[in-house]
mmCIF file of C-alpha atoms in Angstrom:
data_model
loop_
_atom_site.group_PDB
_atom_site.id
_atom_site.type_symbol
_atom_site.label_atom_id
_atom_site.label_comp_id
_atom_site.label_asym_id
_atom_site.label_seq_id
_atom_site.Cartn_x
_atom_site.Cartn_y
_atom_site.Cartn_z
ATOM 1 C CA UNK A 4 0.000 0.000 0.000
ATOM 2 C CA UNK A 5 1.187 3.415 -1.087
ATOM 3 C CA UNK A 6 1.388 5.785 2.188
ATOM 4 C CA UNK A 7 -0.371 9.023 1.988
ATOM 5 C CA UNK A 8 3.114 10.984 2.131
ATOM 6 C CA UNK A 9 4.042 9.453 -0.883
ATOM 7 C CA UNK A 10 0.819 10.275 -2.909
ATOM 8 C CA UNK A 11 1.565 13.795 -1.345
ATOM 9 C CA UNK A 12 4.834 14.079 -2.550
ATOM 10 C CA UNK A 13 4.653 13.035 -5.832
ATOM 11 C CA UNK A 14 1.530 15.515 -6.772
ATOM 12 C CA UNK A 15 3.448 18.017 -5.051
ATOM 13 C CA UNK A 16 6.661 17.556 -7.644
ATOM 14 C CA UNK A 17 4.049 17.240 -10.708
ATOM 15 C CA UNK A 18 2.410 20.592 -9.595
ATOM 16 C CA UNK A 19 5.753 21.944 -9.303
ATOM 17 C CA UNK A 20 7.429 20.833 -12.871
ATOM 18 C CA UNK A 21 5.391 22.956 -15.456
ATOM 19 C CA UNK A 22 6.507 26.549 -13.851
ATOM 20 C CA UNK A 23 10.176 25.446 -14.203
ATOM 21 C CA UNK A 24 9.417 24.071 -17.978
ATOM 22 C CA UNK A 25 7.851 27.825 -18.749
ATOM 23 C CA UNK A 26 11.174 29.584 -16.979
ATOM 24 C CA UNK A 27 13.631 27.395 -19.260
ATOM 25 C CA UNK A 28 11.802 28.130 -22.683
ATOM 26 C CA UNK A 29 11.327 31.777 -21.987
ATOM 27 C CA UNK A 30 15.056 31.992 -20.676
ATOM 28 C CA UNK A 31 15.309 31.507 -17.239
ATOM 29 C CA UNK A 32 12.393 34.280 -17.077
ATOM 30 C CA UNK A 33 9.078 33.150 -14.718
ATOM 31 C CA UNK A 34 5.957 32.872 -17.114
ATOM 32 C CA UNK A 35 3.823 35.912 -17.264
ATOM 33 C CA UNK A 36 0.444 36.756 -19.091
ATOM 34 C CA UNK A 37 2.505 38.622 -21.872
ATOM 35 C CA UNK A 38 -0.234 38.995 -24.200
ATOM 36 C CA UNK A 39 -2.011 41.176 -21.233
ATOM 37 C CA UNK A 40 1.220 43.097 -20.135
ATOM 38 C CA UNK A 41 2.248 43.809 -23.757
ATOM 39 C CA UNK A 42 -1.311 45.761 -24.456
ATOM 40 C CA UNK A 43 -0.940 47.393 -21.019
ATOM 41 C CA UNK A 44 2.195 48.829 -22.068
ATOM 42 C CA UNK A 45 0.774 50.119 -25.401
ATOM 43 C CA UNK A 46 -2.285 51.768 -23.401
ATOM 44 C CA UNK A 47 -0.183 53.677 -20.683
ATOM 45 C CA UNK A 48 3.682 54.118 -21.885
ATOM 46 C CA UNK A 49 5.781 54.612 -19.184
ATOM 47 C CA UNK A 50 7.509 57.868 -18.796
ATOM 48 C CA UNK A 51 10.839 58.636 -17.823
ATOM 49 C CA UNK A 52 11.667 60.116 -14.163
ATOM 50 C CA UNK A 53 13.409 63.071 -14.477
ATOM 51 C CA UNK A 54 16.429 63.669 -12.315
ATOM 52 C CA UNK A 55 17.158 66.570 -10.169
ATOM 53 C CA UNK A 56 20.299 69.097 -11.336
ATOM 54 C CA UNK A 57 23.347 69.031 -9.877
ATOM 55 C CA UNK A 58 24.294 71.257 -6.649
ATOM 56 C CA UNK A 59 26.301 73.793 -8.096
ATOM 57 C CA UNK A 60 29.516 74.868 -6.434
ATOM 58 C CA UNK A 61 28.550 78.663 -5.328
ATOM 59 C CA UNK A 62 25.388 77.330 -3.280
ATOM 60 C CA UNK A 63 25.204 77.938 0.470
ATOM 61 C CA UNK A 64 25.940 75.496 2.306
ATOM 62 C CA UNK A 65 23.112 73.589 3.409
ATOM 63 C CA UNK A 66 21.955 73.078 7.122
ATOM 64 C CA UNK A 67 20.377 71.043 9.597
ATOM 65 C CA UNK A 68 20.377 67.463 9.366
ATOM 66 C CA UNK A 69 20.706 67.799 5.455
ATOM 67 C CA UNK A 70 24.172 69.272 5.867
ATOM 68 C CA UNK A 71 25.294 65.574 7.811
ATOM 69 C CA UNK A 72 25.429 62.709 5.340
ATOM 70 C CA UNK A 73 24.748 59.681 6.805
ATOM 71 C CA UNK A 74 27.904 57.925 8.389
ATOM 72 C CA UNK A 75 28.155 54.865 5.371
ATOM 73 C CA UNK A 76 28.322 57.486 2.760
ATOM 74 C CA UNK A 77 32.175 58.250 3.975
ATOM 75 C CA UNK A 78 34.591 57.627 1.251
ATOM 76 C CA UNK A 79 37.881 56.160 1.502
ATOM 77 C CA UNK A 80 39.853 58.837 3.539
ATOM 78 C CA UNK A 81 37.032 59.059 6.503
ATOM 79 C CA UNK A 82 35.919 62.296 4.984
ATOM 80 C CA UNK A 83 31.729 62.150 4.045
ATOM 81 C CA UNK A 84 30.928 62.407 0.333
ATOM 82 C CA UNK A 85 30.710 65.403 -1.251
ATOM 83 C CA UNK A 86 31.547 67.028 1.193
ATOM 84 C CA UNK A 87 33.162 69.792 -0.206
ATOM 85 C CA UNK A 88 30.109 70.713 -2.581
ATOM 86 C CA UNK A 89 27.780 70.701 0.694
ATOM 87 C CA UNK A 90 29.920 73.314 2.415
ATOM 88 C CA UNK A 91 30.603 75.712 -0.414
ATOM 89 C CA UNK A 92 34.063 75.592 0.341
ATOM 90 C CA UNK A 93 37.350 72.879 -0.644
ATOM 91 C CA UNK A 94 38.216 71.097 2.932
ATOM 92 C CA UNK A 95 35.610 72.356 5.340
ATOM 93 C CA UNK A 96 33.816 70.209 7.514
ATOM 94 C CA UNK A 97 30.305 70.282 7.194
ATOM 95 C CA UNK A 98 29.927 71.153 11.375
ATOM 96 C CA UNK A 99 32.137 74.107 10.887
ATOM 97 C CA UNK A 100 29.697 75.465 8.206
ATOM 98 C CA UNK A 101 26.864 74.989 10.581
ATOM 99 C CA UNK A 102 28.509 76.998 13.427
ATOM 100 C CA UNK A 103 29.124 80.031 11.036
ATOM 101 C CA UNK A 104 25.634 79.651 9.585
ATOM 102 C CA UNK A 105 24.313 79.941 13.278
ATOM 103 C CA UNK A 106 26.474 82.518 14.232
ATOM 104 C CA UNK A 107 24.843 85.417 15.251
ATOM 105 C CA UNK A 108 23.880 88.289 12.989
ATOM 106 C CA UNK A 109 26.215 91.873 13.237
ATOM 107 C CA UNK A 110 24.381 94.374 15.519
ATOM 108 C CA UNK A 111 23.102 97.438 13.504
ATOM 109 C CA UNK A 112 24.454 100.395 13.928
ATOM 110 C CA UNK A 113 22.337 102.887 15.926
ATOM 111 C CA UNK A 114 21.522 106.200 13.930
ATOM 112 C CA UNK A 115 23.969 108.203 16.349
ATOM 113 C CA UNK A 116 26.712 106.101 15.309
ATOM 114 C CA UNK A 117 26.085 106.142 11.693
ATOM 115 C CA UNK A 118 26.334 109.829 12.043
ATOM 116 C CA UNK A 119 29.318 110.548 14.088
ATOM 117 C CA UNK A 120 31.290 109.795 11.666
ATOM 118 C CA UNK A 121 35.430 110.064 11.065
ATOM 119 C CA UNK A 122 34.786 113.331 10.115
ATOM 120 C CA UNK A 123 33.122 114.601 13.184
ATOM 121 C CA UNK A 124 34.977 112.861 15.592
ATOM 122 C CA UNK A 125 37.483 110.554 16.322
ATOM 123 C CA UNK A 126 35.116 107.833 18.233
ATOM 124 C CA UNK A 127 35.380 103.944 18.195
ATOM 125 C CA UNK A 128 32.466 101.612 19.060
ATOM 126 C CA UNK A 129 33.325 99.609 22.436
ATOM 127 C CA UNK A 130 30.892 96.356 23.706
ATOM 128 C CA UNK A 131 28.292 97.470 25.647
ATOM 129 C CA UNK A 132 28.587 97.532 29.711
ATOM 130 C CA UNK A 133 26.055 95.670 32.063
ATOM 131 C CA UNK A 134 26.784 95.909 35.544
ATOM 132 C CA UNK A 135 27.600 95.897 38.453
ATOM 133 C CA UNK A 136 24.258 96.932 39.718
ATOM 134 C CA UNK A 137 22.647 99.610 36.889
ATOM 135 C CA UNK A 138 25.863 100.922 35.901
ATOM 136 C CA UNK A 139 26.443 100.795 32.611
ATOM 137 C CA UNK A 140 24.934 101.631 28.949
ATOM 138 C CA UNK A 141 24.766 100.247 25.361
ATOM 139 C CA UNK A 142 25.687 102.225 22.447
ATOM 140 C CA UNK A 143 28.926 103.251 24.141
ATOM 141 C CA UNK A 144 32.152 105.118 22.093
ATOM 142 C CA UNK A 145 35.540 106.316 23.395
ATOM 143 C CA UNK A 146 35.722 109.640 22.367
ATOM 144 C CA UNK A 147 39.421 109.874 21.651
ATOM 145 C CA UNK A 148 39.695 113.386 19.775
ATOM 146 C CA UNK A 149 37.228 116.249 18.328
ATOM 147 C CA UNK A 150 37.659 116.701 14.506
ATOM 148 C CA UNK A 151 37.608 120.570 13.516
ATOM 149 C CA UNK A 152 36.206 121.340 9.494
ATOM 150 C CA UNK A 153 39.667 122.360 8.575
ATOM 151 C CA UNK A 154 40.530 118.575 10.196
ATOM 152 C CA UNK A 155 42.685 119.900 12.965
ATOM 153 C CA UNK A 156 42.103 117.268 15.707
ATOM 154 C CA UNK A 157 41.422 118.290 19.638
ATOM 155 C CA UNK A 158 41.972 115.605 21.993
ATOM 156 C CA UNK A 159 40.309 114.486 25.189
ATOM 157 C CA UNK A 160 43.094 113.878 27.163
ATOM 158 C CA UNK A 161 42.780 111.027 28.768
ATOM 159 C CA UNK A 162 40.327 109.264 26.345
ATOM 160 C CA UNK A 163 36.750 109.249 27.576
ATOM 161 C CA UNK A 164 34.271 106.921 27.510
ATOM 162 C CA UNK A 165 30.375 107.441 26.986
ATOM 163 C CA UNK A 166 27.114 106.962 25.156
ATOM 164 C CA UNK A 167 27.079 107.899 21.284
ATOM 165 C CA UNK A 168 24.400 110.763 22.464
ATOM 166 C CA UNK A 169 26.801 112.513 24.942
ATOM 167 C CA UNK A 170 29.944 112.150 22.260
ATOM 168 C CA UNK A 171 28.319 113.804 19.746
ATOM 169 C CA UNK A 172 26.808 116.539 22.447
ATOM 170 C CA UNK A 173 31.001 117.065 23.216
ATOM 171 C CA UNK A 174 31.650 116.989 19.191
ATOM 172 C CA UNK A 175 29.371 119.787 18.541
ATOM 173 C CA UNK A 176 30.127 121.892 21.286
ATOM 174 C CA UNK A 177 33.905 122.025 20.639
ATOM 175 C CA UNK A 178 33.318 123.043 16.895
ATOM 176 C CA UNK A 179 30.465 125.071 16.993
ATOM 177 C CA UNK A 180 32.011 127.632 20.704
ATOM 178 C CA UNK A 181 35.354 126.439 21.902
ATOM 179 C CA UNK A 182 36.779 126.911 18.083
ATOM 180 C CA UNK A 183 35.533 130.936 17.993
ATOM 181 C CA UNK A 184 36.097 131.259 21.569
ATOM 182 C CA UNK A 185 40.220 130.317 21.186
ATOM 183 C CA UNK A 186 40.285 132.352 18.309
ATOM 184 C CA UNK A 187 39.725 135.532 20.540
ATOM 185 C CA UNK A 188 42.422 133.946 22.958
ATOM 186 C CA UNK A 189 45.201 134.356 20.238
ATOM 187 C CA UNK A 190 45.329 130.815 19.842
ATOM 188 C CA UNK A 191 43.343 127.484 18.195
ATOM 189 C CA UNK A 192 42.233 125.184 20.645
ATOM 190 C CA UNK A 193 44.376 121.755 21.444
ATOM 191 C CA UNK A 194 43.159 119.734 23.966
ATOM 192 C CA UNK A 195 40.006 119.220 26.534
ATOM 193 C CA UNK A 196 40.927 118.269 29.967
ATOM 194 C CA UNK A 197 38.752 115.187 30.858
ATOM 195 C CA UNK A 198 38.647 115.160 34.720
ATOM 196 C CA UNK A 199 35.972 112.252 34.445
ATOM 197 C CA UNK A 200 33.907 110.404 32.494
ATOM 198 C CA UNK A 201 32.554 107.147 32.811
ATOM 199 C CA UNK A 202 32.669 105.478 36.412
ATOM 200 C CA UNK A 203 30.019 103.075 38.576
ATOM 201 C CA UNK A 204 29.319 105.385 41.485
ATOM 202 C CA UNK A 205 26.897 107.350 43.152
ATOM 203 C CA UNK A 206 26.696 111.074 43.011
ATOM 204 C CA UNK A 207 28.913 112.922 44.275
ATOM 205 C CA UNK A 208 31.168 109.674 44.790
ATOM 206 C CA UNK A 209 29.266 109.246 48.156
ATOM 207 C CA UNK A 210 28.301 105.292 48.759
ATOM 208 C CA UNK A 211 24.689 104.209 48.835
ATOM 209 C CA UNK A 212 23.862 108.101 46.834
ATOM 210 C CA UNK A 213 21.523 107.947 43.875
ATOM 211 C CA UNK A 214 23.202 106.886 40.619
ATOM 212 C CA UNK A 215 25.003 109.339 39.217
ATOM 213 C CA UNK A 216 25.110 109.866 35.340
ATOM 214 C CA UNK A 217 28.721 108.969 35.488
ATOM 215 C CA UNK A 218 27.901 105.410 36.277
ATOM 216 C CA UNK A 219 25.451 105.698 33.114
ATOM 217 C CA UNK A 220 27.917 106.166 30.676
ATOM 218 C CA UNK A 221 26.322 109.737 30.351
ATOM 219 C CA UNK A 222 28.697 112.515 31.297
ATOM 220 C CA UNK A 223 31.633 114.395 31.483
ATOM 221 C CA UNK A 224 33.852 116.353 33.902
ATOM 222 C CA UNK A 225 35.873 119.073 32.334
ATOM 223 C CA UNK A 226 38.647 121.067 34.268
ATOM 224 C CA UNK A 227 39.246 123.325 31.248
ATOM 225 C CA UNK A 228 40.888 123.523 27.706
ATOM 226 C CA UNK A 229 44.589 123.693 26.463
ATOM 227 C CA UNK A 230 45.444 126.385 23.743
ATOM 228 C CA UNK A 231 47.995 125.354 20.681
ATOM 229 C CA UNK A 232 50.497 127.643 22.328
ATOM 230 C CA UNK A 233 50.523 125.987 26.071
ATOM 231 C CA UNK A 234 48.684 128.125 28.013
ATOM 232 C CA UNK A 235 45.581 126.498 30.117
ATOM 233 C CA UNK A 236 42.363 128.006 30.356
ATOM 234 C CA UNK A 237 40.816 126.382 33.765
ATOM 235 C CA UNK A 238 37.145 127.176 33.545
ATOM 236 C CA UNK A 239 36.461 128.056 37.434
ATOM 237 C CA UNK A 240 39.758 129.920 37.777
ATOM 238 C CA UNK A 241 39.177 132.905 38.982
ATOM 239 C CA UNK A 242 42.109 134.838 37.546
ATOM 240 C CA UNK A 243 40.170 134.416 34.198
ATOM 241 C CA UNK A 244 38.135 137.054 32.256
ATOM 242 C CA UNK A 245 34.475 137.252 33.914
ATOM 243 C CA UNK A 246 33.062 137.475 30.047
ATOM 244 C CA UNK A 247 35.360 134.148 29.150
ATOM 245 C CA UNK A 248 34.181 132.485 31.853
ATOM 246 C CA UNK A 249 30.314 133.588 31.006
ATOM 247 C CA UNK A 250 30.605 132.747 27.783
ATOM 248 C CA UNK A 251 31.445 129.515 28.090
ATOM 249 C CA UNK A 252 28.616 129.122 31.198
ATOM 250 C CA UNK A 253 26.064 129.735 28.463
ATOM 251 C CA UNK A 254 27.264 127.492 25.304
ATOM 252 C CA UNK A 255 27.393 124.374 28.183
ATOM 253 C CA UNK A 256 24.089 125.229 29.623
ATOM 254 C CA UNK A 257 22.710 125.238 25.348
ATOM 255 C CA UNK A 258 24.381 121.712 24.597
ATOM 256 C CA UNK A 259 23.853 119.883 27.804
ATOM 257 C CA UNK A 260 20.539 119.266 30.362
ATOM 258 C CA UNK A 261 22.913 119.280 33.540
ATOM 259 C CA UNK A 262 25.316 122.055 34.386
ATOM 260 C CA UNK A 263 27.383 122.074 37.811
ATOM 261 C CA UNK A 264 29.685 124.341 38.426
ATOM 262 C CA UNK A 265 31.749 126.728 41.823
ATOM 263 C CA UNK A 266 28.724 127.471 44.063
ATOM 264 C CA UNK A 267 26.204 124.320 42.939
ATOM 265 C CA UNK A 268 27.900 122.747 45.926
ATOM 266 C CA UNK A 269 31.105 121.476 47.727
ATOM 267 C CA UNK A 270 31.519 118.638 45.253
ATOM 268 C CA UNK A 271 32.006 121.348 41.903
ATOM 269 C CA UNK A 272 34.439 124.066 43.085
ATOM 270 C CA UNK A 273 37.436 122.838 40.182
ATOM 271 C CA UNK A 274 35.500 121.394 37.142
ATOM 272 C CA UNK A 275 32.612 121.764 35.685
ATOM 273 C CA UNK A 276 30.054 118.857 35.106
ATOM 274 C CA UNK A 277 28.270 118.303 32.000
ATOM 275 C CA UNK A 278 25.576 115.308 31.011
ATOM 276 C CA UNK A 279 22.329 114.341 29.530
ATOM 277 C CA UNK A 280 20.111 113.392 32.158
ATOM 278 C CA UNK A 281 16.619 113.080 30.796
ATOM 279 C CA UNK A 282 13.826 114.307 32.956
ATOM 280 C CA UNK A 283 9.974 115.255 32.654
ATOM 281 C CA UNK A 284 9.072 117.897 30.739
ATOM 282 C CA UNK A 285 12.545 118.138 29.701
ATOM 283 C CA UNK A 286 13.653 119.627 32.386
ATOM 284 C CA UNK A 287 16.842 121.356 32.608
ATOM 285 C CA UNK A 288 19.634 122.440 35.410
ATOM 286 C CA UNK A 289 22.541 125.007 35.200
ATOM 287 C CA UNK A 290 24.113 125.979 38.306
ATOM 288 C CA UNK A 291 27.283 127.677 38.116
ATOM 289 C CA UNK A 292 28.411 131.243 39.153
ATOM 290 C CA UNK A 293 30.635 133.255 37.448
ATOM 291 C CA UNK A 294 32.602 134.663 40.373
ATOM 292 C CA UNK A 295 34.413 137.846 40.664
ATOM 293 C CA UNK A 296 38.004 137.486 40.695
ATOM 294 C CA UNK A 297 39.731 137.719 43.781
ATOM 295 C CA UNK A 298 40.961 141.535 44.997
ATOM 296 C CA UNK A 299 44.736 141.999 45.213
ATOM 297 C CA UNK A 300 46.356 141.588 48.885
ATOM 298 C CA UNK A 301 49.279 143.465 50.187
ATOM 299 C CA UNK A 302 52.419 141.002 49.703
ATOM 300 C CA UNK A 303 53.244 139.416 53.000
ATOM 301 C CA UNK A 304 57.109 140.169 52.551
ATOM 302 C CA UNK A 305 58.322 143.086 52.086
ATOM 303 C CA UNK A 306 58.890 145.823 49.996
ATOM 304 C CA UNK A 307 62.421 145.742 47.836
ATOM 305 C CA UNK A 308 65.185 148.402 49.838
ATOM 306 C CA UNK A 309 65.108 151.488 47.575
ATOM 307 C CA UNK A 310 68.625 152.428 45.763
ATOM 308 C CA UNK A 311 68.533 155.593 47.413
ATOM 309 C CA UNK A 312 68.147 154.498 50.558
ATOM 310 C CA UNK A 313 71.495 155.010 53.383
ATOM 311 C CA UNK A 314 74.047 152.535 53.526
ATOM 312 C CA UNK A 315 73.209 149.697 55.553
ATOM 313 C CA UNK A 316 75.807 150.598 58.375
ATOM 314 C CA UNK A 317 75.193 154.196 58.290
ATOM 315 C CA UNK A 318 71.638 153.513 59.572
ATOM 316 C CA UNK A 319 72.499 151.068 62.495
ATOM 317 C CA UNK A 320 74.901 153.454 63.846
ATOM 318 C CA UNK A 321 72.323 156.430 63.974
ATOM 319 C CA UNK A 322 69.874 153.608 66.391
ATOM 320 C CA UNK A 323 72.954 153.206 68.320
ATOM 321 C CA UNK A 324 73.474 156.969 69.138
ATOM 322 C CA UNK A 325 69.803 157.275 69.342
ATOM 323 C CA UNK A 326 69.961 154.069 72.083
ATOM 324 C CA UNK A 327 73.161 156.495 74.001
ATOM 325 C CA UNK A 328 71.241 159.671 74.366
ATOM 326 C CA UNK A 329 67.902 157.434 75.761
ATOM 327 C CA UNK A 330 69.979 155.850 78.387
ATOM 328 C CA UNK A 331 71.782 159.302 79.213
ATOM 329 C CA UNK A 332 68.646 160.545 79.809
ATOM 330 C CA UNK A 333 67.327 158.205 82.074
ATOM 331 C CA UNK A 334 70.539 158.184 84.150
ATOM 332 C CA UNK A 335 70.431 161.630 84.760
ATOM 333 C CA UNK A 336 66.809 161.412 85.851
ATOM 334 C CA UNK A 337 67.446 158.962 88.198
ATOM 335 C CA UNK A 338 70.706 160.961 89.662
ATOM 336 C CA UNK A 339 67.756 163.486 90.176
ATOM 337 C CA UNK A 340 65.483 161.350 92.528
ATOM 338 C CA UNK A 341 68.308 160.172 94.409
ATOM 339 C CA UNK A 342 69.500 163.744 95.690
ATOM 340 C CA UNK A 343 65.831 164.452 97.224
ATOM 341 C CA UNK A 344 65.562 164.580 100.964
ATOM 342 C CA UNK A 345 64.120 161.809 102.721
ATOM 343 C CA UNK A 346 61.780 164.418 105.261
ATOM 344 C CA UNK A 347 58.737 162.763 103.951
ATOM 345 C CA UNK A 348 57.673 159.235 104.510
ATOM 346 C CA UNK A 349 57.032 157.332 101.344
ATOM 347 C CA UNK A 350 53.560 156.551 100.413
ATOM 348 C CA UNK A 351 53.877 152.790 101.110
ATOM 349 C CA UNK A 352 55.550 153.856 104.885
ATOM 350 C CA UNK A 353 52.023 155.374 105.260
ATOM 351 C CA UNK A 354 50.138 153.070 104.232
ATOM 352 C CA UNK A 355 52.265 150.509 106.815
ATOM 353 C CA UNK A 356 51.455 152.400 109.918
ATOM 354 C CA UNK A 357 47.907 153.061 109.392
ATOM 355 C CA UNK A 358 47.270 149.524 108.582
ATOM 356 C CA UNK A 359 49.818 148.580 112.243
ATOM 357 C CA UNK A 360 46.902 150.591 114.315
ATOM 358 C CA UNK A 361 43.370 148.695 114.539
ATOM 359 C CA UNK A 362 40.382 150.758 113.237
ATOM 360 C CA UNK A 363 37.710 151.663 115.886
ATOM 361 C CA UNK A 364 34.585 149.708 115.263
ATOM 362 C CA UNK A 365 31.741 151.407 113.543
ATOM 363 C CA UNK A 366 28.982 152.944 115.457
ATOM 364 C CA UNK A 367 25.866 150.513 116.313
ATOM 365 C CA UNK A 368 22.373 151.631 114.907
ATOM 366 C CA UNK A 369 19.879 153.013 117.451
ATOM 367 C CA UNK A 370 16.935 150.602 118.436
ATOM 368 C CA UNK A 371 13.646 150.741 117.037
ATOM 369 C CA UNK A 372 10.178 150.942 119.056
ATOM 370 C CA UNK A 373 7.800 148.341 118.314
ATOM 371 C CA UNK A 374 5.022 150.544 117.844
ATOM 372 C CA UNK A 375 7.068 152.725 115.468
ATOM 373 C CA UNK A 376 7.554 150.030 113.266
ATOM 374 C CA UNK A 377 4.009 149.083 113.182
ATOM 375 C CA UNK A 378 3.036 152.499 112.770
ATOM 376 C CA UNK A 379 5.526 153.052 109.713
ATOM 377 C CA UNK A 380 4.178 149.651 107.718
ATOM 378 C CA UNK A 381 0.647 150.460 107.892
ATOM 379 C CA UNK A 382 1.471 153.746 106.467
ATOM 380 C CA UNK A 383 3.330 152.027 103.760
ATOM 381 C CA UNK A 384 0.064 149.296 103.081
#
């Protein structure tokens, strides 16, 4: 008897045999409906996929995950295909374009800066200052020099550092006053003495005081000016011309919202402070007098010996013989007392005895009647 895995074999290898007899006569190929495929080719041609360009060389580089090929596309050396076309540039890694393509955008300049130019003023940017505490300021220059229209150059001496606003305040001020203003010295105008400009402190450098402006980046002490031919014009020297010193008290008040100078208080006796301190209805402060200049004192040596004065010796010989005749005199004088008799006592030989005797007690007050007295203070009531 034939088992049933027999039977099941054997119609399993007859099933099996005509597939293989279609692959060898059609080549190896498996047997397909042809006549149906042919006609569905006819119907609906297929059309060709087209391909995307290539990258070309001057394209930014690309970012993201895009930018990192995957790790099998590496090519011999270790270096990722095409690497050089994703970056833009021969031999660059494509993480160092990513870090410049994330780096931060340049700031823009503020419209101050883009005005004080070269021409106006000799005035670098500098990083903005935060801290300590609200000290500090953005859009911050060191004013290193004043540029005049005939581009003569007056320097703050030392450098000074501040905000765009106040720098340009400074610019104008020197080219539009302290130019003219030298000229009727005799003299351009060299240098400004900066006494201070930007420090974190309080007013007045007192500690725990309001801010001051200093600390804000937002003004400027100034001692005075220095003319082309050395001489320095100190601004609360008294010495000075009244009308200089005036003149100059109202250009600074003009340019600037704070003015402090001698007489504002003990803090402004030897410069003069200048800033931009905004306030409500623009509110403005200029306190400086314009003292009177000092009245000449008598010298406290003395006066130079006049030529026609007597010789030296000549002089200290007439105070001796004026020193002889004194002392003659008083000599003679007392010659004088000596010869008087002695009949009468001295003074003080009086005055002895009378005080050798006792004095006799002073007489007692008589008594009063009681009815007298009572008498005498009902008169008085």
């Amino acid at each position: 008897m034939v088992s049933v895995a027999a039977v099941t074999i054997a119609l399993s290898w007859l099933m099996a045999a005509p597939p293989a007899a279609a692959r060898s006569r059609d080549g190896g190929q498996p047997h397909t409906h042809a006549g149906f495929e042919s006609a569905a080719r006819r119907d609906h041609p297929v059309a060709a996929v087209p391909m995307p360009q290539p990258r070309p060389d001057t394209a930014p580089p690309r970012t993201g995950a895009k930018a990192n090929p995957p790790a099998d596309s590496a090519d011999g050396a270790g270096r990722p295909a095409n690497s050089d076309k994703e970056t833009g540039e021969p031999g660059k890694q494509p993480s160092e374009a990513n870090r410049e393509a994330k780096a931060p955008p340049a700031p823009q300049l503020s419209a101050c800066r883009q005005a004080l130019t070269e021409e106006i003023a000799i005035a670098p940017s500098i990083p903005p200052i935060k801290g300590p505490g609200a000290c500090g300021g953005d859009d911050l220059v060191r004013l290193e020099a004043v540029v005049l229209p005939d581009k003569r150059r007056v320097a703050l001496t030392p450098a000074a550092t501040m905000r765009c606003t106040m720098a340009t305040a400074v610019a104008n001020w020197v080219r539009s006053d302290l130019v003219p203003l030298a000229a009727r010295l005799g003299s351009p105008i060299a240098a400004l003495d900066n006494y201070d400009s930007y420090q974190c402190r309080g007013r007045n450098n007192i500690a725990g005081a309001q801010m001051s402006e200093h600390g804000r980046a937002n003004a400027l002490d100034v001692r005075g000016f220095k003319l082309a031919d050395g001489r320095m014009i100190e601004l609360t020297d008294r010495t000075q011309p009244r009308d200089l010193r005036e003149t100059v008290l109202h250009s600074v008040c003009t340019y600037f919202t704070t003015v402090l100078g001698p007489d504002s208080d003990w803090y402004h006796e030897d410069h003069i402070h200048l800033d931009l301190a905004e306030r409500r209805s623009n509110y403005r402060i200029c306190q400086w007098d314009v003292l009177d200049p000092l009245p000449k004192v008598a010298p406290l040596m003395p006066a130079v010996r006049p030529d026609d004065a007597p010789p030296r010796e000549t002089a200290e010989a007439d105070e001796a013989g004026k020193g002889g005749k004194a002392a003659a005199r008083t000599g003679s004088s007392g010659a004088a007392e000596a010869e008087k008799p002695n009949s009468e006592p001295a003074p003080s030989d009086a005055a002895e005895a009378d005080d050798s005797e006792p004095a006799a007690p002073a007489p007692a007050p008589p008594p009063v009647h009681p009815k007298a007295s009572k008498k005498k203070h009902k008169s008085r009531s």
